[in-house]
PDB file of C-alpha atoms in Angstrom:
ATOM      1  CA  MET P  26     102.064-123.342 121.297  1.00 71.00           C
ATOM      2  CA  SER P  27     101.239-121.240 124.355  1.00 79.00           C
ATOM      3  CA  ILE P  28      98.614-118.494 123.929  1.00 83.00           C
ATOM      4  CA  TYR P  29      99.095-115.383 126.033  1.00 83.00           C
ATOM      5  CA  LEU P  30      96.116-113.135 126.659  1.00 83.00           C
ATOM      6  CA  GLY P  31      96.339-109.439 127.474  1.00 84.00           C
ATOM      7  CA  THR P  32      94.416-109.906 130.701  1.00 84.00           C
ATOM      8  CA  HIS P  33      97.632-110.535 132.628  1.00 86.00           C
ATOM      9  CA  GLY P  34      99.654-107.532 131.487  1.00 89.00           C
ATOM     10  CA  LYS P  35     100.280-104.565 133.737  1.00 92.00           C
ATOM     11  CA  VAL P  36     101.690-101.049 133.737  1.00 95.00           C
ATOM     12  CA  GLU P  37     104.110 -99.704 136.351  1.00 95.00           C
ATOM     13  CA  LEU P  38     104.967 -96.024 136.636  1.00 95.00           C
ATOM     14  CA  ARG P  39     107.609 -94.140 138.581  1.00 93.00           C
ATOM     15  CA  ARG P  40     106.905 -90.490 139.279  1.00 90.00           C
ATOM     16  CA  ALA P  41     109.507 -87.941 138.191  1.00 86.00           C
ATOM     17  CA  PHE P  42     110.207 -84.272 137.482  1.00 85.00           C
ATOM     18  CA  ASP P  43     111.733 -83.261 134.157  1.00 80.00           C
ATOM     19  CA  GLY P  44     114.844 -81.902 135.889  1.00 76.00           C
ATOM     20  CA  THR P  45     113.213 -78.657 137.009  1.00 81.00           C
ATOM     21  CA  ASP P  46     112.951 -77.935 140.714  1.00 88.00           C
ATOM     22  CA  LEU P  47     110.523 -75.808 142.694  1.00 90.00           C
ATOM     23  CA  ARG P  48     111.818 -73.043 144.930  1.00 91.00           C
ATOM     24  CA  SER P  49     110.111 -71.201 147.738  1.00 91.00           C
ATOM     25  CA  VAL P  50     110.604 -69.782 151.217  1.00 93.00           C
ATOM     26  CA  VAL P  51     109.028 -71.349 154.290  1.00 94.00           C
ATOM     27  CA  ASN P  52     107.888 -68.577 156.614  1.00 93.00           C
ATOM     28  CA  PRO P  53     106.890 -69.167 160.262  1.00 94.00           C
ATOM     29  CA  SER P  54     103.326 -68.245 159.303  1.00 93.00           C
ATOM     30  CA  ASP P  55     103.253 -71.042 156.684  1.00 94.00           C
ATOM     31  CA  VAL P  56     103.354 -73.761 159.357  1.00 95.00           C
ATOM     32  CA  ASN P  57     100.183 -74.893 161.110  1.00 94.00           C
ATOM     33  CA  VAL P  58     101.560 -76.971 163.983  1.00 95.00           C
ATOM     34  CA  LEU P  59      98.144 -78.045 165.301  1.00 94.00           C
ATOM     35  CA  ARG P  60      96.974 -79.360 161.918  1.00 94.00           C
ATOM     36  CA  LYS P  61     100.449 -80.638 160.893  1.00 95.00           C
ATOM     37  CA  ARG P  62     100.069 -78.702 157.674  1.00 95.00           C
ATOM     38  CA  LEU P  63     102.451 -76.598 155.584  1.00 94.00           C
ATOM     39  CA  SER P  64     101.512 -73.956 153.014  1.00 89.00           C
ATOM     40  CA  PHE P  65     103.858 -73.634 150.029  1.00 81.00           C
ATOM     41  CA  ASP P  66     103.902 -70.740 147.582  1.00 80.00           C
ATOM     42  CA  PHE P  67     103.914 -73.082 144.569  1.00 80.00           C
ATOM     43  CA  LYS P  68     101.369 -72.906 141.786  1.00 79.00           C
ATOM     44  CA  ARG P  69      98.533 -75.382 142.399  1.00 80.00           C
ATOM     45  CA  GLY P  70      98.934 -78.741 140.680  1.00 83.00           C
ATOM     46  CA  GLN P  71     102.736 -78.880 140.593  1.00 88.00           C
ATOM     47  CA  LEU P  72     102.884 -81.297 143.536  1.00 90.00           C
ATOM     48  CA  ILE P  73     100.457 -84.236 143.646  1.00 91.00           C
ATOM     49  CA  THR P  74      99.306 -86.505 146.478  1.00 92.00           C
ATOM     50  CA  GLY P  75     101.584 -89.557 146.618  1.00 92.00           C
ATOM     51  CA  ASP P  76     104.690 -87.756 145.353  1.00 93.00           C
ATOM     52  CA  GLN P  77     107.863 -88.509 147.255  1.00 93.00           C
ATOM     53  CA  VAL P  78     109.656 -85.177 147.500  1.00 93.00           C
ATOM     54  CA  GLU P  79     113.140 -84.201 148.558  1.00 94.00           C
ATOM     55  CA  ILE P  80     113.232 -80.844 150.355  1.00 94.00           C
ATOM     56  CA  THR P  81     116.597 -79.115 150.711  1.00 95.00           C
ATOM     57  CA  SER P  82     117.377 -75.772 152.308  1.00 95.00           C
ATOM     58  CA  THR P  83     119.321 -73.588 149.885  1.00 95.00           C
ATOM     59  CA  ASN P  84     121.147 -71.581 152.546  1.00 94.00           C
ATOM     60  CA  GLY P  85     122.465 -74.523 154.576  1.00 93.00           C
ATOM     61  CA  ALA P  86     119.980 -74.032 157.419  1.00 93.00           C
ATOM     62  CA  ALA P  87     118.364 -76.978 159.187  1.00 94.00           C
ATOM     63  CA  LEU P  88     114.775 -77.780 158.173  1.00 95.00           C
ATOM     64  CA  SER P  89     113.524 -76.821 161.610  1.00 94.00           C
ATOM     65  CA  PHE P  90     109.868 -76.761 160.537  1.00 94.00           C
ATOM     66  CA  PHE P  91     110.065 -80.557 160.950  1.00 95.00           C
ATOM     67  CA  ASN P  92     109.900 -81.119 164.689  1.00 91.00           C
ATOM     68  CA  SER P  93     113.316 -81.929 166.232  1.00 86.00           C
ATOM     69  CA  TYR P  94     114.951 -82.209 162.778  1.00 91.00           C
ATOM     70  CA  SER P  95     118.483 -80.850 162.442  1.00 91.00           C
ATOM     71  CA  LYS P  96     119.490 -81.785 158.860  1.00 94.00           C
ATOM     72  CA  THR P  97     119.357 -79.661 155.701  1.00 94.00           C
ATOM     73  CA  ALA P  98     117.488 -82.191 153.512  1.00 95.00           C
ATOM     74  CA  ILE P  99     114.633 -84.652 153.963  1.00 94.00           C
ATOM     75  CA  LYS P 100     112.575 -87.079 151.833  1.00 94.00           C
ATOM     76  CA  ARG P 101     108.907 -87.634 152.560  1.00 95.00           C
ATOM     77  CA  PHE P 102     105.672 -88.629 150.815  1.00 95.00           C
ATOM     78  CA  ILE P 103     103.062 -85.888 150.640  1.00 94.00           C
ATOM     79  CA  ASN P 104      99.310 -85.396 150.653  1.00 94.00           C
ATOM     80  CA  VAL P 105      98.000 -82.234 149.015  1.00 92.00           C
ATOM     81  CA  ASP P 106      94.615 -81.007 150.235  1.00 90.00           C
ATOM     82  CA  ALA P 107      91.981 -79.031 148.336  1.00 85.00           C
ATOM     83  CA  LEU P 108      93.560 -75.687 149.269  1.00 85.00           C
ATOM     84  CA  GLY P 109      97.086 -76.715 148.270  1.00 87.00           C
ATOM     85  CA  GLY P 110      98.272 -77.341 151.832  1.00 91.00           C
ATOM     86  CA  ILE P 111     100.709 -80.218 152.338  1.00 94.00           C
ATOM     87  CA  ARG P 112     101.154 -82.888 154.997  1.00 96.00           C
ATOM     88  CA  PHE P 113     104.188 -85.180 155.117  1.00 96.00           C
ATOM     89  CA  TYR P 114     104.305 -88.955 155.688  1.00 96.00           C
ATOM     90  CA  THR P 115     106.898 -91.714 155.884  1.00 94.00           C
ATOM     91  CA  THR P 116     104.944 -94.158 153.657  1.00 93.00           C
ATOM     92  CA  PHE P 117     103.056 -93.955 150.374  1.00 93.00           C
ATOM     93  CA  ALA P 118      99.972 -95.591 151.902  1.00 92.00           C
ATOM     94  CA  ASN P 119      99.672 -92.981 154.658  1.00 93.00           C
ATOM     95  CA  ALA P 120     100.133 -90.181 152.128  1.00 93.00           C
ATOM     96  CA  ILE P 121      97.273 -91.528 149.989  1.00 91.00           C
ATOM     97  CA  ASN P 122      95.013 -91.885 153.036  1.00 90.00           C
ATOM     98  CA  GLY P 123      95.884 -88.370 154.266  1.00 91.00           C
ATOM     99  CA  GLY P 124      94.690 -86.975 157.557  1.00 91.00           C
ATOM    100  CA  ALA P 125      96.622 -85.623 160.524  1.00 93.00           C
ATOM    101  CA  ALA P 126      96.907 -88.863 162.527  1.00 92.00           C
ATOM    102  CA  ASN P 127      99.924 -90.309 160.681  1.00 94.00           C
ATOM    103  CA  ALA P 128     101.349 -87.025 159.427  1.00 96.00           C
ATOM    104  CA  GLU P 129     104.787 -85.753 160.428  1.00 95.00           C
ATOM    105  CA  THR P 130     104.820 -83.419 163.425  1.00 95.00           C
ATOM    106  CA  LEU P 131     105.775 -79.874 162.434  1.00 96.00           C
ATOM    107  CA  ALA P 132     107.260 -76.983 164.380  1.00 95.00           C
ATOM    108  CA  THR P 133     107.296 -73.231 163.841  1.00 94.00           C
ATOM    109  CA  PRO P 134     110.722 -72.211 162.493  1.00 93.00           C
ATOM    110  CA  GLY P 135     112.541 -69.312 164.098  1.00 91.00           C
ATOM    111  CA  SER P 136     113.166 -67.592 160.754  1.00 93.00           C
ATOM    112  CA  ASN P 137     112.473 -67.861 157.036  1.00 94.00           C
ATOM    113  CA  ILE P 138     114.021 -70.914 155.326  1.00 95.00           C
ATOM    114  CA  PRO P 139     114.579 -70.886 151.544  1.00 95.00           C
ATOM    115  CA  ILE P 140     114.020 -74.343 150.064  1.00 94.00           C
ATOM    116  CA  ARG P 141     114.302 -76.361 146.871  1.00 94.00           C
ATOM    117  CA  VAL P 142     111.818 -79.201 146.162  1.00 93.00           C
ATOM    118  CA  ILE P 143     112.091 -82.043 143.642  1.00 91.00           C
ATOM    119  CA  VAL P 144     110.206 -85.317 143.199  1.00 88.00           C
ATOM    120  CA  GLN P 145     112.522 -88.226 144.084  1.00 80.00           C
ATOM    121  CA  ASN P 146     110.374 -91.346 143.837  1.00 82.00           C
ATOM    122  CA  ALA P 147     112.590 -94.444 143.781  1.00 79.00           C
ATOM    123  CA  ASP P 148     109.940 -97.120 143.280  1.00 88.00           C
ATOM    124  CA  TYR P 149     107.735 -98.253 140.415  1.00 93.00           C
ATOM    125  CA  ARG P 150     104.087 -98.781 141.298  1.00 93.00           C
ATOM    126  CA  VAL P 151     101.384-100.629 139.396  1.00 94.00           C
ATOM    127  CA  VAL P 152      98.726 -98.344 137.912  1.00 94.00           C
ATOM    128  CA  ALA P 153      95.261 -99.483 138.976  1.00 93.00           C
ATOM    129  CA  GLN P 154      92.347-100.050 136.571  1.00 94.00           C
ATOM    130  CA  VAL P 155      94.390-100.153 133.332  1.00 95.00           C
ATOM    131  CA  ASN P 156      92.330-101.919 130.658  1.00 94.00           C
ATOM    132  CA  GLY P 157      94.724-101.598 127.729  1.00 94.00           C
ATOM    133  CA  PHE P 158      98.008-100.134 126.524  1.00 96.00           C
ATOM    134  CA  GLU P 159      99.878 -99.687 123.261  1.00 96.00           C
ATOM    135  CA  LEU P 160     103.542 -98.957 122.576  1.00 96.00           C
ATOM    136  CA  ASN P 161     104.738 -98.105 119.074  1.00 96.00           C
ATOM    137  CA  THR P 162     108.427 -98.072 118.132  1.00 95.00           C
ATOM    138  CA  GLN P 163     109.527 -96.351 114.934  1.00 93.00           C
ATOM    139  CA  LYS P 164     112.949 -96.119 113.306  1.00 91.00           C
ATOM    140  CA  GLU P 165     113.584 -93.333 110.821  1.00 91.00           C
ATOM    141  CA  VAL P 166     115.186 -94.206 107.487  1.00 91.00           C
ATOM    142  CA  ILE P 167     117.711 -92.053 105.604  1.00 93.00           C
ATOM    143  CA  ASP P 168     117.868 -92.284 101.815  1.00 92.00           C
ATOM    144  CA  THR P 169     121.517 -92.701 100.708  1.00 93.00           C
ATOM    145  CA  THR P 170     120.851 -93.318  97.029  1.00 94.00           C
ATOM    146  CA  VAL P 171     123.350 -91.694  94.637  1.00 94.00           C
ATOM    147  CA  LEU P 172     122.947 -90.904  90.950  1.00 91.00           C
ATOM    148  CA  SER P 173     124.808 -93.965  89.698  1.00 90.00           C
ATOM    149  CA  ASP P 174     122.709 -96.453  91.734  1.00 90.00           C
ATOM    150  CA  GLU P 175     120.127 -98.624  89.979  1.00 90.00           C
ATOM    151  CA  PHE P 176     118.323 -99.436  93.196  1.00 93.00           C
ATOM    152  CA  ARG P 177     117.406 -97.193  96.088  1.00 92.00           C
ATOM    153  CA  SER P 178     119.723 -97.392  99.109  1.00 93.00           C
ATOM    154  CA  GLN P 179     118.572 -96.616 102.648  1.00 92.00           C
ATOM    155  CA  ILE P 180     120.018 -96.876 106.148  1.00 92.00           C
ATOM    156  CA  SER P 181     118.295 -96.887 109.523  1.00 90.00           C
ATOM    157  CA  SER P 182     118.560 -93.841 111.764  1.00 90.00           C
ATOM    158  CA  ILE P 183     117.041 -92.591 115.014  1.00 91.00           C
ATOM    159  CA  MET P 184     114.576 -94.662 117.027  1.00 92.00           C
ATOM    160  CA  SER P 185     111.495 -93.087 118.591  1.00 94.00           C
ATOM    161  CA  GLY P 186     108.419 -94.313 120.382  1.00 96.00           C
ATOM    162  CA  SER P 187     104.870 -93.352 121.250  1.00 97.00           C
ATOM    163  CA  GLY P 188     101.760 -94.965 122.601  1.00 97.00           C
ATOM    164  CA  ASN P 189      98.786 -94.755 124.890  1.00 97.00           C
ATOM    165  CA  MET P 190      97.121 -96.425 127.841  1.00 96.00           C
ATOM    166  CA  SER P 191      93.457 -96.545 128.764  1.00 96.00           C
ATOM    167  CA  CYS P 192      92.116 -96.761 132.312  1.00 95.00           C
ATOM    168  CA  PHE P 193      88.823 -96.890 134.120  1.00 95.00           C
ATOM    169  CA  TRP P 194      88.676 -93.727 136.198  1.00 94.00           C
ATOM    170  CA  GLU P 195      89.446 -94.118 139.897  1.00 91.00           C
ATOM    171  CA  TYR P 196      90.629 -91.422 142.273  1.00 88.00           C
ATOM    172  CA  THR P 197      90.724 -93.057 145.704  1.00 85.00           C
ATOM    173  CA  GLY P 198      90.746 -96.357 147.555  1.00 82.00           C
ATOM    174  CA  GLU P 199      94.255 -97.615 146.695  1.00 84.00           C
ATOM    175  CA  THR P 200      97.160 -97.523 149.139  1.00 87.00           C
ATOM    176  CA  VAL P 201      99.677 -99.660 147.215  1.00 89.00           C
ATOM    177  CA  LYS P 202      98.950 -98.943 143.551  1.00 91.00           C
ATOM    178  CA  ASP P 203      98.903 -95.573 141.810  1.00 92.00           C
ATOM    179  CA  VAL P 204      95.340 -94.538 141.026  1.00 91.00           C
ATOM    180  CA  PRO P 205      94.582 -93.546 137.386  1.00 93.00           C
ATOM    181  CA  GLN P 206      93.592 -90.073 138.619  1.00 92.00           C
ATOM    182  CA  TYR P 207      97.336 -89.415 138.871  1.00 93.00           C
ATOM    183  CA  LEU P 208      97.675 -89.406 135.056  1.00 93.00           C
ATOM    184  CA  LEU P 209      94.970 -86.748 134.727  1.00 93.00           C
ATOM    185  CA  GLN P 210      96.812 -84.623 137.273  1.00 91.00           C
ATOM    186  CA  LEU P 211     100.215 -85.304 135.727  1.00 92.00           C
ATOM    187  CA  VAL P 212      99.319 -83.899 132.316  1.00 92.00           C
ATOM    188  CA  LEU P 213      98.281 -80.612 133.984  1.00 90.00           C
ATOM    189  CA  ARG P 214     101.727 -79.977 135.491  1.00 87.00           C
ATOM    190  CA  THR P 215     102.930 -76.880 133.686  1.00 82.00           C
ATOM    191  CA  LYS P 216     106.116 -75.869 135.492  1.00 81.00           C
ATOM    192  CA  VAL P 217     107.810 -79.213 136.102  1.00 85.00           C
ATOM    193  CA  GLY P 218     106.452 -81.177 133.132  1.00 85.00           C
ATOM    194  CA  SER P 219     104.534 -84.444 132.795  1.00 91.00           C
ATOM    195  CA  GLN P 220     107.469 -86.829 132.651  1.00 92.00           C
ATOM    196  CA  PHE P 221     107.415 -90.395 133.998  1.00 94.00           C
ATOM    197  CA  SER P 222     109.292 -93.698 133.856  1.00 94.00           C
ATOM    198  CA  ALA P 223     107.287 -96.754 132.811  1.00 96.00           C
ATOM    199  CA  ARG P 224     107.342-100.514 132.551  1.00 96.00           C
ATOM    200  CA  PHE P 225     104.827-102.199 130.236  1.00 96.00           C
ATOM    201  CA  TYR P 226     104.625-105.916 131.032  1.00 95.00           C
ATOM    202  CA  LEU P 227     103.908-108.509 128.334  1.00 92.00           C
ATOM    203  CA  LYS P 228     104.644-111.478 130.600  1.00 91.00           C
ATOM    204  CA  SER P 229     104.374-111.212 134.368  1.00 88.00           C
ATOM    205  CA  ASN P 230     105.320-113.779 136.988  1.00 85.00           C
ATOM    206  CA  ASN P 231     101.707-114.630 137.806  1.00 80.00           C
ATOM    207  CA  HIS P 232     100.763-115.869 134.312  1.00 83.00           C
ATOM    208  CA  ASN P 233     102.078-119.142 132.848  1.00 85.00           C
ATOM    209  CA  PRO P 234      99.897-120.660 130.095  1.00 85.00           C
ATOM    210  CA  SER P 235     102.838-122.786 128.899  1.00 83.00           C
ATOM    211  CA  GLY P 236     102.447-125.061 131.907  1.00 83.00           C
ATOM    212  CA  ILE P 237     106.240-125.340 132.208  1.00 84.00           C
ATOM    213  CA  ALA P 238     107.103-124.860 135.868  1.00 84.00           C
ATOM    214  CA  ALA P 239     110.458-123.237 135.088  1.00 82.00           C
ATOM    215  CA  ASN P 240     108.663-120.446 133.176  1.00 83.00           C
ATOM    216  CA  ALA P 241     106.311-119.476 135.996  1.00 84.00           C
ATOM    217  CA  ASN P 242     108.402-116.542 137.258  1.00 86.00           C
ATOM    218  CA  ASP P 243     109.638-115.287 133.871  1.00 90.00           C
ATOM    219  CA  GLU P 244     108.995-111.617 133.131  1.00 92.00           C
ATOM    220  CA  ILE P 245     109.161-109.697 129.848  1.00 93.00           C
ATOM    221  CA  TRP P 246     108.593-105.953 129.756  1.00 96.00           C
ATOM    222  CA  TYR P 247     109.319-102.722 127.917  1.00 96.00           C
ATOM    223  CA  GLU P 248     111.050-100.043 129.983  1.00 96.00           C
ATOM    224  CA  PHE P 249     111.303 -96.407 128.968  1.00 96.00           C
ATOM    225  CA  GLU P 250     110.942 -92.788 130.011  1.00 95.00           C
ATOM    226  CA  GLY P 251     108.135 -90.754 128.524  1.00 95.00           C
ATOM    227  CA  VAL P 252     106.131 -87.592 128.721  1.00 95.00           C
ATOM    228  CA  LEU P 253     102.347 -87.352 128.593  1.00 95.00           C
ATOM    229  CA  THR P 254     101.056 -85.341 125.654  1.00 95.00           C
ATOM    230  CA  SER P 255      97.278 -85.576 126.139  1.00 95.00           C
ATOM    231  CA  CYS P 256      94.502 -87.187 128.159  1.00 95.00           C
ATOM    232  CA  ALA P 257      91.032 -87.783 126.667  1.00 94.00           C
ATOM    233  CA  LEU P 258      88.182 -88.406 129.117  1.00 93.00           C
ATOM    234  CA  GLN P 259      85.038 -90.289 128.069  1.00 88.00           C
ATOM    235  CA  PHE P 260      82.059 -89.519 130.263  1.00 92.00           C
ATOM    236  CA  ASN P 261      78.479 -90.585 129.465  1.00 91.00           C
ATOM    237  CA  PRO P 262      75.649 -92.160 131.463  1.00 93.00           C
ATOM    238  CA  SER P 263      75.553 -95.450 129.541  1.00 91.00           C
ATOM    239  CA  SER P 264      79.091 -96.695 130.175  1.00 92.00           C
ATOM    240  CA  ALA P 265      81.896 -96.748 132.730  1.00 94.00           C
ATOM    241  CA  VAL P 266      83.967 -93.585 132.987  1.00 95.00           C
ATOM    242  CA  GLN P 267      87.399 -94.093 131.438  1.00 94.00           C
ATOM    243  CA  PHE P 268      90.147 -92.099 129.810  1.00 95.00           C
ATOM    244  CA  THR P 269      93.054 -92.518 127.400  1.00 96.00           C
ATOM    245  CA  ALA P 270      96.494 -91.043 128.060  1.00 96.00           C
ATOM    246  CA  ASP P 271      98.809 -90.497 125.075  1.00 97.00           C
ATOM    247  CA  PHE P 272     102.578 -90.220 125.447  1.00 97.00           C
ATOM    248  CA  VAL P 273     105.867 -90.063 123.562  1.00 97.00           C
ATOM    249  CA  THR P 274     109.122 -91.623 124.706  1.00 96.00           C
ATOM    250  CA  THR P 275     112.049 -89.372 125.588  1.00 93.00           C
ATOM    251  CA  GLY P 276     115.025 -91.723 125.507  1.00 90.00           C
ATOM    252  CA  GLU P 277     116.093 -95.333 125.187  1.00 93.00           C
ATOM    253  CA  ILE P 278     113.428 -98.025 124.846  1.00 95.00           C
ATOM    254  CA  ARG P 279     114.461-101.381 126.320  1.00 95.00           C
ATOM    255  CA  LEU P 280     112.817-104.784 125.936  1.00 95.00           C
ATOM    256  CA  ASN P 281     113.856-106.663 129.086  1.00 95.00           C
ATOM    257  CA  VAL P 282     113.672-110.422 129.521  1.00 92.00           C
ATOM    258  CA  GLN P 283     114.016-111.809 133.058  1.00 89.00           C
ATOM    259  CA  LEU P 284     114.317-115.600 132.941  1.00 83.00           C
ATOM    260  CA  GLU P 285     116.039-116.049 136.292  1.00 68.00           C
ATOM    261  CA  GLY P 286     114.701-115.248 139.726  1.00 57.00           C
ATOM    262  CA  THR P 287     116.200-112.365 141.659  1.00 55.00           C
ATOM    263  CA  GLU P 288     117.818-112.926 145.019  1.00 56.00           C
ATOM    264  CA  GLU P 289     117.088-110.676 147.963  1.00 57.00           C
ATOM    265  CA  LEU P 290     119.922-109.028 149.884  1.00 59.00           C
ATOM    266  CA  LEU P 291     119.512-110.130 153.498  1.00 59.00           C
ATOM    267  CA  GLN P 292     120.749-108.825 156.806  1.00 63.00           C
ATOM    268  CA  GLU P 293     122.655-110.955 159.325  1.00 61.00           C
ATOM    269  CA  ASP P 294     119.394-111.972 161.019  1.00 62.00           C
ATOM    270  CA  SER P 295     118.027-113.159 157.604  1.00 57.00           C
ATOM    271  CA  SER P 296     115.507-110.323 157.396  1.00 63.00           C
ATOM    272  CA  THR P 297     115.203-108.427 154.116  1.00 62.00           C
ATOM    273  CA  LEU P 298     117.089-105.185 153.629  1.00 61.00           C
ATOM    274  CA  ARG P 299     114.582-102.476 152.754  1.00 62.00           C
ATOM    275  CA  LEU P 300     115.014 -99.058 151.196  1.00 60.00           C
ATOM    276  CA  ASP P 301     114.482 -95.931 153.277  1.00 60.00           C
ATOM    277  CA  GLN P 302     112.280 -94.478 150.498  1.00 54.00           C
ATOM    278  CA  ASP P 303     109.543 -97.033 151.163  1.00 57.00           C
ATOM    279  CA  SER P 304     109.327 -99.780 153.774  1.00 59.00           C
ATOM    280  CA  ALA P 305     107.760-102.109 151.172  1.00 58.00           C
ATOM    281  CA  ALA P 306     110.757-101.868 148.795  1.00 61.00           C
ATOM    282  CA  LYS P 307     113.418-104.574 148.984  1.00 62.00           C
ATOM    283  CA  LEU P 308     117.043-104.400 147.808  1.00 60.00           C
ATOM    284  CA  LEU P 309     117.855-107.167 145.298  1.00 61.00           C
ATOM    285  CA  LEU P 310     121.097-108.778 144.195  1.00 58.00           C
ATOM    286  CA  GLU P 311     122.194-109.187 140.590  1.00 56.00           C
ATOM    287  CA  SER P 312     122.676-112.957 140.520  1.00 49.00           C
ATOM    288  CA  SER P 313     124.589-115.128 138.070  1.00 44.00           C
ATOM    289  CA  ASP P 314     125.160-118.867 137.644  1.00 44.00           C
ATOM    290  CA  VAL P 315     128.478-120.319 138.884  1.00 37.00           C
TER     291      VAL P 315
END
């Protein structure tokens, strides 16, 4: 019998809004062309460094505060500085690193532009420094016993879920994974909620204690959408700083089993076809045996 240890599990999150958007007006005075920085009128904490946002003008005007841009909508990763100012980037890594060097060039618009902003992250990213997680699934039971019954009768009803994850605290240094600091920021979002999509892996493709070569790339994971309900931070001088994030699920809970490798969709020159949301994301085919 193969023994699987928890040391090879992992958690992947995808950032999301709860369906609410943010609305504002970009004024010419909001744009700092020299510093490549934009000031929004949003409440602090609603947008977080690393978010991939979709900005759309609500009056059909071009988003001219992006230099030489003539369309009405754009998707970019953002970095939010200490004063709430925002810079835009084409990759997640550059957004995490921040700074003006790799930021999008901005231009002063000729007039006010009303906009709508939502988080549109397409990719799941591994959460760094996770040292444990728990997912509980519960199914409610309805009592259908009638007076003439000699034994109690019950039927299953609605499924629900809850759980938690614990992480060592880290707020910087990663350019591929999501830092745990994100969870502490996420629970503080008041206007757009603390919703997320998650994958909790029980078996990943880099762990194969069975020794069977065909099982090396197998993956088994829970997939669900949830909302953070609380974060508890433990801080004392005698141990590493860590925190626990509690959540409840908000929809279907799926236990996925991937026993076959995925095939990449290739271009004519045999290079991989990548998504415009992130240059590291590949488009995969749903394969089947013939």
